[in-house]
């Protein structure tokens, strides 16, 4: 396999079309594709949804096989974190922004498991959904800082018929919550419209977006932010490449969505 390209799609299972789009992209760009399924306890804080996170292993295996994945790596917790493991990877500063601010320790859990998976799989390219834009920025920083010889590829967000970004957590939503959740995408479309009409000031854009979000019953906004896509630091003006990102609780389910300014 020397000189050939190995694509890697790390997942926590409960696969949907978003994950499968990563696999298809990896397939189209690489000579062989490895996928992993591992619900990583380290990236869930106490009280979060680790225990109830959807686990659909048999169906996931069938989907990955149908998509032509060459190898599935599905370790258990003891294999990933043998007794006595104490070393973690913390991506300082950037790891505490956006989701890292609302979910302390989350990105240490993500960076640690992804570093270990990269060591186990040794991929040439690894594919991540752009929906988790902050995760992608944190992992890019980790790859640079720790000299991982892997290219990270961010892939477009896949949406359901009503605009809701696909997420394994959408399964938690009741019918009414699902209708409330549509406001995330609607707000992002509104912002795209404002930007297309020439509004670039972050304060005005955030004000407009927050009004729409707050008008929706059943939603609790976690953050609505206009930031540099690499550093996740706030910017005053939404220029090309700027990340517009939202996180909100719909009932007890936390959903995220975003777009990059064109
Ligand atoms: O995005 C995810 O599904 C997870 O955070 C990842 C990258 C598989 C690490 O557990």
PDB file of C-alpha atoms and ligand atoms in Angstrom:
ATOM      1  CA  UNK A   1       0.000   0.000   0.000  1.00  0.00           C
ATOM      2  CA  UNK A   2       3.046   2.290  -0.006  1.00  0.00           C
ATOM      3  CA  UNK A   3       2.275   5.543  -1.849  1.00  0.00           C
ATOM      4  CA  UNK A   4      -1.438   4.846  -1.801  1.00  0.00           C
ATOM      5  CA  UNK A   5      -3.979   7.089  -0.085  1.00  0.00           C
ATOM      6  CA  UNK A   6      -5.748   5.828   3.017  1.00  0.00           C
ATOM      7  CA  UNK A   7      -8.952   7.659   3.880  1.00  0.00           C
ATOM      8  CA  UNK A   8     -10.369   7.582   7.407  1.00  0.00           C
ATOM      9  CA  UNK A   9     -13.883   8.390   8.622  1.00  0.00           C
ATOM     10  CA  UNK A  10     -14.074   8.431  12.434  1.00  0.00           C
ATOM     11  CA  UNK A  11     -17.611   8.190  13.813  1.00  0.00           C
ATOM     12  CA  UNK A  12     -19.545   7.420  16.962  1.00  0.00           C
ATOM     13  CA  UNK A  13     -21.967   5.256  14.970  1.00  0.00           C
ATOM     14  CA  UNK A  14     -25.735   5.838  14.662  1.00  0.00           C
ATOM     15  CA  UNK A  15     -24.833   6.515  11.068  1.00  0.00           C
ATOM     16  CA  UNK A  16     -26.928   8.742   8.817  1.00  0.00           C
ATOM     17  CA  UNK A  17     -26.523  10.193   5.332  1.00  0.00           C
ATOM     18  CA  UNK A  18     -24.101  12.797   6.692  1.00  0.00           C
ATOM     19  CA  UNK A  19     -21.655  10.092   7.773  1.00  0.00           C
ATOM     20  CA  UNK A  20     -22.201   8.168   4.554  1.00  0.00           C
ATOM     21  CA  UNK A  21     -21.407  11.285   2.521  1.00  0.00           C
ATOM     22  CA  UNK A  22     -18.006  11.374   4.292  1.00  0.00           C
ATOM     23  CA  UNK A  23     -17.448   7.740   3.374  1.00  0.00           C
ATOM     24  CA  UNK A  24     -18.395   8.409  -0.270  1.00  0.00           C
ATOM     25  CA  UNK A  25     -16.036  11.378  -0.449  1.00  0.00           C
ATOM     26  CA  UNK A  26     -13.235   9.295   1.089  1.00  0.00           C
ATOM     27  CA  UNK A  27     -13.974   6.479  -1.373  1.00  0.00           C
ATOM     28  CA  UNK A  28     -13.814   8.861  -4.321  1.00  0.00           C
ATOM     29  CA  UNK A  29     -10.495  10.375  -3.220  1.00  0.00           C
ATOM     30  CA  UNK A  30      -8.589   7.487  -1.623  1.00  0.00           C
ATOM     31  CA  UNK A  31      -7.399   3.994  -2.517  1.00  0.00           C
ATOM     32  CA  UNK A  32      -8.780   2.423   0.652  1.00  0.00           C
ATOM     33  CA  UNK A  33     -11.152   3.605   3.377  1.00  0.00           C
ATOM     34  CA  UNK A  34     -11.180   2.833   7.095  1.00  0.00           C
ATOM     35  CA  UNK A  35     -14.154   3.841   9.252  1.00  0.00           C
ATOM     36  CA  UNK A  36     -14.313   3.697  13.028  1.00  0.00           C
ATOM     37  CA  UNK A  37     -17.255   3.405  15.383  1.00  0.00           C
ATOM     38  CA  UNK A  38     -16.554   4.303  18.979  1.00  0.00           C
ATOM     39  CA  UNK A  39     -18.842   6.165  21.361  1.00  0.00           C
ATOM     40  CA  UNK A  40     -16.120   8.014  23.194  1.00  0.00           C
ATOM     41  CA  UNK A  41     -16.924   8.416  26.906  1.00  0.00           C
ATOM     42  CA  UNK A  42     -14.181  11.008  27.324  1.00  0.00           C
ATOM     43  CA  UNK A  43     -16.000  13.637  25.246  1.00  0.00           C
ATOM     44  CA  UNK A  44     -19.217  13.480  27.296  1.00  0.00           C
ATOM     45  CA  UNK A  45     -19.442  15.428  30.544  1.00  0.00           C
ATOM     46  CA  UNK A  46     -21.218  13.841  33.529  1.00  0.00           C
ATOM     47  CA  UNK A  47     -24.954  14.328  32.989  1.00  0.00           C
ATOM     48  CA  UNK A  48     -24.650  14.431  29.194  1.00  0.00           C
ATOM     49  CA  UNK A  49     -26.115  11.767  26.900  1.00  0.00           C
ATOM     50  CA  UNK A  50     -23.332   9.128  26.829  1.00  0.00           C
ATOM     51  CA  UNK A  51     -25.578   6.375  28.219  1.00  0.00           C
ATOM     52  CA  UNK A  52     -28.498   7.072  25.896  1.00  0.00           C
ATOM     53  CA  UNK A  53     -26.427   7.968  22.803  1.00  0.00           C
ATOM     54  CA  UNK A  54     -28.004   5.919  19.965  1.00  0.00           C
ATOM     55  CA  UNK A  55     -26.153   2.667  19.278  1.00  0.00           C
ATOM     56  CA  UNK A  56     -27.109   0.939  16.025  1.00  0.00           C
ATOM     57  CA  UNK A  57     -24.040  -1.200  15.417  1.00  0.00           C
ATOM     58  CA  UNK A  58     -25.548  -3.918  13.182  1.00  0.00           C
ATOM     59  CA  UNK A  59     -27.261  -1.415  10.877  1.00  0.00           C
ATOM     60  CA  UNK A  60     -24.093   0.715  10.807  1.00  0.00           C
ATOM     61  CA  UNK A  61     -22.015  -2.293   9.719  1.00  0.00           C
ATOM     62  CA  UNK A  62     -24.443  -3.001   6.883  1.00  0.00           C
ATOM     63  CA  UNK A  63     -24.349   0.640   5.719  1.00  0.00           C
ATOM     64  CA  UNK A  64     -20.555   0.776   5.781  1.00  0.00           C
ATOM     65  CA  UNK A  65     -20.320  -2.500   3.888  1.00  0.00           C
ATOM     66  CA  UNK A  66     -22.742  -1.238   1.251  1.00  0.00           C
ATOM     67  CA  UNK A  67     -20.651   1.933   0.859  1.00  0.00           C
ATOM     68  CA  UNK A  68     -17.561  -0.172   0.231  1.00  0.00           C
ATOM     69  CA  UNK A  69     -15.602   0.610   3.402  1.00  0.00           C
ATOM     70  CA  UNK A  70     -12.530  -1.650   3.452  1.00  0.00           C
ATOM     71  CA  UNK A  71     -11.908  -1.836   7.197  1.00  0.00           C
ATOM     72  CA  UNK A  72     -14.097  -1.071  10.208  1.00  0.00           C
ATOM     73  CA  UNK A  73     -12.338  -0.346  13.493  1.00  0.00           C
ATOM     74  CA  UNK A  74     -14.807  -0.694  16.367  1.00  0.00           C
ATOM     75  CA  UNK A  75     -12.846  -0.879  19.606  1.00  0.00           C
ATOM     76  CA  UNK A  76     -14.427  -1.111  23.033  1.00  0.00           C
ATOM     77  CA  UNK A  77     -13.706   1.291  25.874  1.00  0.00           C
ATOM     78  CA  UNK A  78     -11.100  -0.980  27.479  1.00  0.00           C
ATOM     79  CA  UNK A  79      -9.176  -1.186  24.211  1.00  0.00           C
ATOM     80  CA  UNK A  80      -9.141   2.577  23.698  1.00  0.00           C
ATOM     81  CA  UNK A  81      -8.559   3.446  27.348  1.00  0.00           C
ATOM     82  CA  UNK A  82      -6.873   0.505  29.088  1.00  0.00           C
ATOM     83  CA  UNK A  83      -6.800   0.619  32.872  1.00  0.00           C
ATOM     84  CA  UNK A  84      -4.196   3.105  33.964  1.00  0.00           C
ATOM     85  CA  UNK A  85      -4.453   5.435  30.919  1.00  0.00           C
ATOM     86  CA  UNK A  86      -3.996   8.967  32.171  1.00  0.00           C
ATOM     87  CA  UNK A  87      -2.676  10.938  29.186  1.00  0.00           C
ATOM     88  CA  UNK A  88      -4.997  13.318  27.359  1.00  0.00           C
ATOM     89  CA  UNK A  89      -4.618  15.878  24.577  1.00  0.00           C
ATOM     90  CA  UNK A  90      -5.799  19.380  25.415  1.00  0.00           C
ATOM     91  CA  UNK A  91      -5.889  21.971  22.661  1.00  0.00           C
ATOM     92  CA  UNK A  92      -5.625  25.111  24.775  1.00  0.00           C
ATOM     93  CA  UNK A  93      -7.610  28.300  24.128  1.00  0.00           C
ATOM     94  CA  UNK A  94      -9.344  27.264  20.905  1.00  0.00           C
ATOM     95  CA  UNK A  95     -10.568  24.142  22.706  1.00  0.00           C
ATOM     96  CA  UNK A  96     -12.416  26.369  25.185  1.00  0.00           C
ATOM     97  CA  UNK A  97     -14.321  28.337  22.536  1.00  0.00           C
ATOM     98  CA  UNK A  98     -17.882  27.786  21.195  1.00  0.00           C
ATOM     99  CA  UNK A  99     -18.850  24.205  22.111  1.00  0.00           C
ATOM    100  CA  UNK A 100     -15.721  24.001  24.249  1.00  0.00           C
ATOM    101  CA  UNK A 101     -17.043  26.877  26.341  1.00  0.00           C
ATOM    102  CA  UNK A 102     -20.467  25.294  26.930  1.00  0.00           C
ATOM    103  CA  UNK A 103     -19.132  21.741  27.257  1.00  0.00           C
ATOM    104  CA  UNK A 104     -15.964  21.989  29.379  1.00  0.00           C
ATOM    105  CA  UNK A 105     -13.572  19.131  28.633  1.00  0.00           C
ATOM    106  CA  UNK A 106     -15.443  18.108  25.488  1.00  0.00           C
ATOM    107  CA  UNK A 107     -12.676  18.952  23.060  1.00  0.00           C
ATOM    108  CA  UNK A 108     -10.036  17.322  25.266  1.00  0.00           C
ATOM    109  CA  UNK A 109     -12.086  14.147  24.901  1.00  0.00           C
ATOM    110  CA  UNK A 110     -12.381  14.608  21.139  1.00  0.00           C
ATOM    111  CA  UNK A 111      -8.704  15.491  20.597  1.00  0.00           C
ATOM    112  CA  UNK A 112      -7.541  12.589  22.768  1.00  0.00           C
ATOM    113  CA  UNK A 113      -9.610   9.966  20.980  1.00  0.00           C
ATOM    114  CA  UNK A 114      -8.878  11.336  17.520  1.00  0.00           C
ATOM    115  CA  UNK A 115      -5.125  11.393  18.279  1.00  0.00           C
ATOM    116  CA  UNK A 116      -5.331   7.764  19.399  1.00  0.00           C
ATOM    117  CA  UNK A 117      -7.394   6.809  16.339  1.00  0.00           C
ATOM    118  CA  UNK A 118      -4.894   8.554  14.057  1.00  0.00           C
ATOM    119  CA  UNK A 119      -2.097   6.501  15.645  1.00  0.00           C
ATOM    120  CA  UNK A 120      -4.071   3.280  15.233  1.00  0.00           C
ATOM    121  CA  UNK A 121      -5.171   3.889  11.638  1.00  0.00           C
ATOM    122  CA  UNK A 122      -2.349   6.102  10.284  1.00  0.00           C
ATOM    123  CA  UNK A 123      -4.546   7.650   7.581  1.00  0.00           C
ATOM    124  CA  UNK A 124      -3.410   9.954   4.783  1.00  0.00           C
ATOM    125  CA  UNK A 125      -6.686  11.901   4.923  1.00  0.00           C
ATOM    126  CA  UNK A 126      -9.400  12.073   7.568  1.00  0.00           C
ATOM    127  CA  UNK A 127     -12.939  13.226   6.792  1.00  0.00           C
ATOM    128  CA  UNK A 128     -15.077  15.284   9.170  1.00  0.00           C
ATOM    129  CA  UNK A 129     -18.442  16.986   8.785  1.00  0.00           C
ATOM    130  CA  UNK A 130     -18.433  20.772   8.571  1.00  0.00           C
ATOM    131  CA  UNK A 131     -21.447  20.727  10.904  1.00  0.00           C
ATOM    132  CA  UNK A 132     -18.959  20.284  13.754  1.00  0.00           C
ATOM    133  CA  UNK A 133     -17.014  23.341  12.620  1.00  0.00           C
ATOM    134  CA  UNK A 134     -15.457  24.000  16.027  1.00  0.00           C
ATOM    135  CA  UNK A 135     -14.334  20.365  16.273  1.00  0.00           C
ATOM    136  CA  UNK A 136     -12.675  20.683  12.874  1.00  0.00           C
ATOM    137  CA  UNK A 137     -10.844  23.869  13.914  1.00  0.00           C
ATOM    138  CA  UNK A 138      -9.643  22.248  17.154  1.00  0.00           C
ATOM    139  CA  UNK A 139      -8.433  19.143  15.317  1.00  0.00           C
ATOM    140  CA  UNK A 140      -6.641  21.240  12.654  1.00  0.00           C
ATOM    141  CA  UNK A 141      -4.782  22.965  15.496  1.00  0.00           C
ATOM    142  CA  UNK A 142      -3.929  19.605  17.091  1.00  0.00           C
ATOM    143  CA  UNK A 143      -2.651  18.200  13.784  1.00  0.00           C
ATOM    144  CA  UNK A 144      -0.413  21.252  13.292  1.00  0.00           C
ATOM    145  CA  UNK A 145       0.852  21.315  16.878  1.00  0.00           C
ATOM    146  CA  UNK A 146       1.551  17.583  17.171  1.00  0.00           C
ATOM    147  CA  UNK A 147       2.890  17.113  13.618  1.00  0.00           C
ATOM    148  CA  UNK A 148       0.345  14.512  12.589  1.00  0.00           C
ATOM    149  CA  UNK A 149       1.009  13.559   8.980  1.00  0.00           C
ATOM    150  CA  UNK A 150      -2.651  13.629   7.983  1.00  0.00           C
ATOM    151  CA  UNK A 151      -4.777  15.989   5.927  1.00  0.00           C
ATOM    152  CA  UNK A 152      -8.133  16.877   7.466  1.00  0.00           C
ATOM    153  CA  UNK A 153     -10.966  17.268   4.979  1.00  0.00           C
ATOM    154  CA  UNK A 154     -14.088  19.211   6.009  1.00  0.00           C
ATOM    155  CA  UNK A 155     -17.196  18.016   4.165  1.00  0.00           C
ATOM    156  CA  UNK A 156     -20.443  19.848   3.434  1.00  0.00           C
ATOM    157  CA  UNK A 157     -23.348  19.667   5.859  1.00  0.00           C
ATOM    158  CA  UNK A 158     -26.067  17.223   4.789  1.00  0.00           C
ATOM    159  CA  UNK A 159     -29.610  18.372   5.579  1.00  0.00           C
ATOM    160  CA  UNK A 160     -32.980  16.736   5.917  1.00  0.00           C
ATOM    161  CA  UNK A 161     -35.933  17.775   3.704  1.00  0.00           C
ATOM    162  CA  UNK A 162     -36.846  20.561   6.157  1.00  0.00           C
ATOM    163  CA  UNK A 163     -33.334  22.004   6.345  1.00  0.00           C
ATOM    164  CA  UNK A 164     -32.415  20.467   9.699  1.00  0.00           C
ATOM    165  CA  UNK A 165     -28.754  19.422   9.636  1.00  0.00           C
ATOM    166  CA  UNK A 166     -28.469  15.646   9.994  1.00  0.00           C
ATOM    167  CA  UNK A 167     -27.300  14.574  13.433  1.00  0.00           C
ATOM    168  CA  UNK A 168     -27.490  11.328  15.364  1.00  0.00           C
ATOM    169  CA  UNK A 169     -29.117  13.413  18.123  1.00  0.00           C
ATOM    170  CA  UNK A 170     -32.107  14.336  15.889  1.00  0.00           C
ATOM    171  CA  UNK A 171     -33.486  10.954  16.995  1.00  0.00           C
ATOM    172  CA  UNK A 172     -34.106  12.452  20.448  1.00  0.00           C
ATOM    173  CA  UNK A 173     -36.544  15.083  19.108  1.00  0.00           C
ATOM    174  CA  UNK A 174     -40.313  14.723  19.527  1.00  0.00           C
ATOM    175  CA  UNK A 175     -42.524  15.845  16.620  1.00  0.00           C
ATOM    176  CA  UNK A 176     -43.065  19.308  18.097  1.00  0.00           C
ATOM    177  CA  UNK A 177     -39.387  19.704  19.034  1.00  0.00           C
ATOM    178  CA  UNK A 178     -38.449  18.788  15.492  1.00  0.00           C
ATOM    179  CA  UNK A 179     -40.615  21.676  14.234  1.00  0.00           C
ATOM    180  CA  UNK A 180     -38.970  24.077  16.717  1.00  0.00           C
ATOM    181  CA  UNK A 181     -35.533  22.857  15.644  1.00  0.00           C
ATOM    182  CA  UNK A 182     -36.065  24.134  12.105  1.00  0.00           C
ATOM    183  CA  UNK A 183     -35.449  27.646  13.390  1.00  0.00           C
ATOM    184  CA  UNK A 184     -31.695  26.968  13.406  1.00  0.00           C
ATOM    185  CA  UNK A 185     -31.499  26.579   9.643  1.00  0.00           C
ATOM    186  CA  UNK A 186     -34.077  29.337   9.092  1.00  0.00           C
ATOM    187  CA  UNK A 187     -31.916  31.720  11.121  1.00  0.00           C
ATOM    188  CA  UNK A 188     -28.803  30.813   9.139  1.00  0.00           C
ATOM    189  CA  UNK A 189     -30.699  31.383   5.860  1.00  0.00           C
ATOM    190  CA  UNK A 190     -31.826  34.755   7.195  1.00  0.00           C
ATOM    191  CA  UNK A 191     -28.204  35.666   7.954  1.00  0.00           C
ATOM    192  CA  UNK A 192     -27.105  34.539   4.494  1.00  0.00           C
ATOM    193  CA  UNK A 193     -29.778  36.833   3.082  1.00  0.00           C
ATOM    194  CA  UNK A 194     -28.637  39.793   5.213  1.00  0.00           C
ATOM    195  CA  UNK A 195     -25.027  39.227   4.161  1.00  0.00           C
ATOM    196  CA  UNK A 196     -26.025  38.930   0.481  1.00  0.00           C
ATOM    197  CA  UNK A 197     -27.787  42.302   0.831  1.00  0.00           C
ATOM    198  CA  UNK A 198     -24.554  43.858   2.093  1.00  0.00           C
ATOM    199  CA  UNK A 199     -24.811  43.678   5.902  1.00  0.00           C
ATOM    200  CA  UNK A 200     -21.402  42.605   7.213  1.00  0.00           C
ATOM    201  CA  UNK A 201     -21.365  43.997  10.742  1.00  0.00           C
ATOM    202  CA  UNK A 202     -21.364  41.139  13.252  1.00  0.00           C
ATOM    203  CA  UNK A 203     -23.348  43.098  15.843  1.00  0.00           C
ATOM    204  CA  UNK A 204     -26.224  43.711  13.406  1.00  0.00           C
ATOM    205  CA  UNK A 205     -26.112  40.130  12.139  1.00  0.00           C
ATOM    206  CA  UNK A 206     -26.090  38.622  15.632  1.00  0.00           C
ATOM    207  CA  UNK A 207     -28.944  40.923  16.692  1.00  0.00           C
ATOM    208  CA  UNK A 208     -31.041  39.825  13.677  1.00  0.00           C
ATOM    209  CA  UNK A 209     -30.312  36.141  14.234  1.00  0.00           C
ATOM    210  CA  UNK A 210     -30.970  36.261  17.976  1.00  0.00           C
ATOM    211  CA  UNK A 211     -34.360  37.925  17.417  1.00  0.00           C
ATOM    212  CA  UNK A 212     -35.428  35.041  15.199  1.00  0.00           C
ATOM    213  CA  UNK A 213     -34.088  32.387  17.554  1.00  0.00           C
ATOM    214  CA  UNK A 214     -35.650  33.945  20.646  1.00  0.00           C
ATOM    215  CA  UNK A 215     -39.035  34.267  18.906  1.00  0.00           C
ATOM    216  CA  UNK A 216     -39.192  30.479  18.585  1.00  0.00           C
ATOM    217  CA  UNK A 217     -40.821  28.780  21.571  1.00  0.00           C
ATOM    218  CA  UNK A 218     -39.092  25.703  22.909  1.00  0.00           C
ATOM    219  CA  UNK A 219     -35.574  26.869  22.021  1.00  0.00           C
ATOM    220  CA  UNK A 220     -32.803  27.877  24.411  1.00  0.00           C
ATOM    221  CA  UNK A 221     -29.863  29.470  22.612  1.00  0.00           C
ATOM    222  CA  UNK A 222     -26.460  28.270  23.782  1.00  0.00           C
ATOM    223  CA  UNK A 223     -24.447  30.480  21.434  1.00  0.00           C
ATOM    224  CA  UNK A 224     -24.884  32.383  18.218  1.00  0.00           C
ATOM    225  CA  UNK A 225     -21.478  33.524  17.055  1.00  0.00           C
ATOM    226  CA  UNK A 226     -19.661  35.082  14.148  1.00  0.00           C
ATOM    227  CA  UNK A 227     -16.046  33.973  14.371  1.00  0.00           C
ATOM    228  CA  UNK A 228     -12.843  33.307  12.486  1.00  0.00           C
ATOM    229  CA  UNK A 229     -13.199  29.715  11.229  1.00  0.00           C
ATOM    230  CA  UNK A 230      -9.635  28.798  12.229  1.00  0.00           C
ATOM    231  CA  UNK A 231      -9.248  30.472  15.621  1.00  0.00           C
ATOM    232  CA  UNK A 232     -12.951  30.569  16.610  1.00  0.00           C
ATOM    233  CA  UNK A 233     -12.371  34.117  17.886  1.00  0.00           C
ATOM    234  CA  UNK A 234     -15.156  36.667  17.306  1.00  0.00           C
ATOM    235  CA  UNK A 235     -14.780  38.960  14.301  1.00  0.00           C
ATOM    236  CA  UNK A 236     -16.392  42.364  13.866  1.00  0.00           C
ATOM    237  CA  UNK A 237     -17.176  41.875  10.193  1.00  0.00           C
ATOM    238  CA  UNK A 238     -18.432  38.749   8.395  1.00  0.00           C
ATOM    239  CA  UNK A 239     -16.035  38.416   5.471  1.00  0.00           C
ATOM    240  CA  UNK A 240     -15.546  35.478   3.107  1.00  0.00           C
ATOM    241  CA  UNK A 241     -14.636  32.352   5.082  1.00  0.00           C
ATOM    242  CA  UNK A 242     -16.063  33.655   8.361  1.00  0.00           C
ATOM    243  CA  UNK A 243     -17.964  31.052  10.384  1.00  0.00           C
ATOM    244  CA  UNK A 244     -21.532  31.835  11.462  1.00  0.00           C
ATOM    245  CA  UNK A 245     -22.426  29.207  14.057  1.00  0.00           C
ATOM    246  CA  UNK A 246     -25.350  28.440  16.313  1.00  0.00           C
ATOM    247  CA  UNK A 247     -25.947  25.992  19.146  1.00  0.00           C
ATOM    248  CA  UNK A 248     -29.309  25.666  20.868  1.00  0.00           C
ATOM    249  CA  UNK A 249     -31.193  23.338  23.157  1.00  0.00           C
ATOM    250  CA  UNK A 250     -34.491  22.073  21.846  1.00  0.00           C
ATOM    251  CA  UNK A 251     -35.982  20.557  24.969  1.00  0.00           C
ATOM    252  CA  UNK A 252     -32.975  18.734  26.416  1.00  0.00           C
ATOM    253  CA  UNK A 253     -31.364  18.081  23.005  1.00  0.00           C
ATOM    254  CA  UNK A 254     -28.430  20.262  22.040  1.00  0.00           C
ATOM    255  CA  UNK A 255     -28.195  20.938  18.310  1.00  0.00           C
ATOM    256  CA  UNK A 256     -25.580  22.815  16.294  1.00  0.00           C
ATOM    257  CA  UNK A 257     -25.475  24.262  12.790  1.00  0.00           C
ATOM    258  CA  UNK A 258     -23.411  26.792  10.842  1.00  0.00           C
ATOM    259  CA  UNK A 259     -22.328  28.168   7.508  1.00  0.00           C
ATOM    260  CA  UNK A 260     -19.163  29.675   6.103  1.00  0.00           C
ATOM    261  CA  UNK A 261     -19.666  33.111   4.527  1.00  0.00           C
ATOM    262  CA  UNK A 262     -19.313  32.793   0.751  1.00  0.00           C
TER     263      UNK A 262
HETATM  264  O1  LIG B   1     -17.717  13.887  15.324  1.00  0.00           O
HETATM  265  C1  LIG B   1     -17.781  12.808  15.950  1.00  0.00           C
HETATM  266  O2  LIG B   1     -18.592  11.938  15.654  1.00  0.00           O
HETATM  267  C2  LIG B   1     -16.837  12.560  17.101  1.00  0.00           C
HETATM  268  O3  LIG B   1     -16.585  13.722  17.805  1.00  0.00           O
HETATM  269  C3  LIG B   1     -15.506  11.897  16.665  1.00  0.00           C
HETATM  270  C4  LIG B   1     -14.721  12.796  15.730  1.00  0.00           C
HETATM  271  C5  LIG B   1     -15.805  10.563  15.977  1.00  0.00           C
HETATM  272  C6  LIG B   1     -14.643  11.625  17.897  1.00  0.00           C
HETATM  273  O4  LIG B   1     -15.271  10.794  18.795  1.00  0.00           O
END
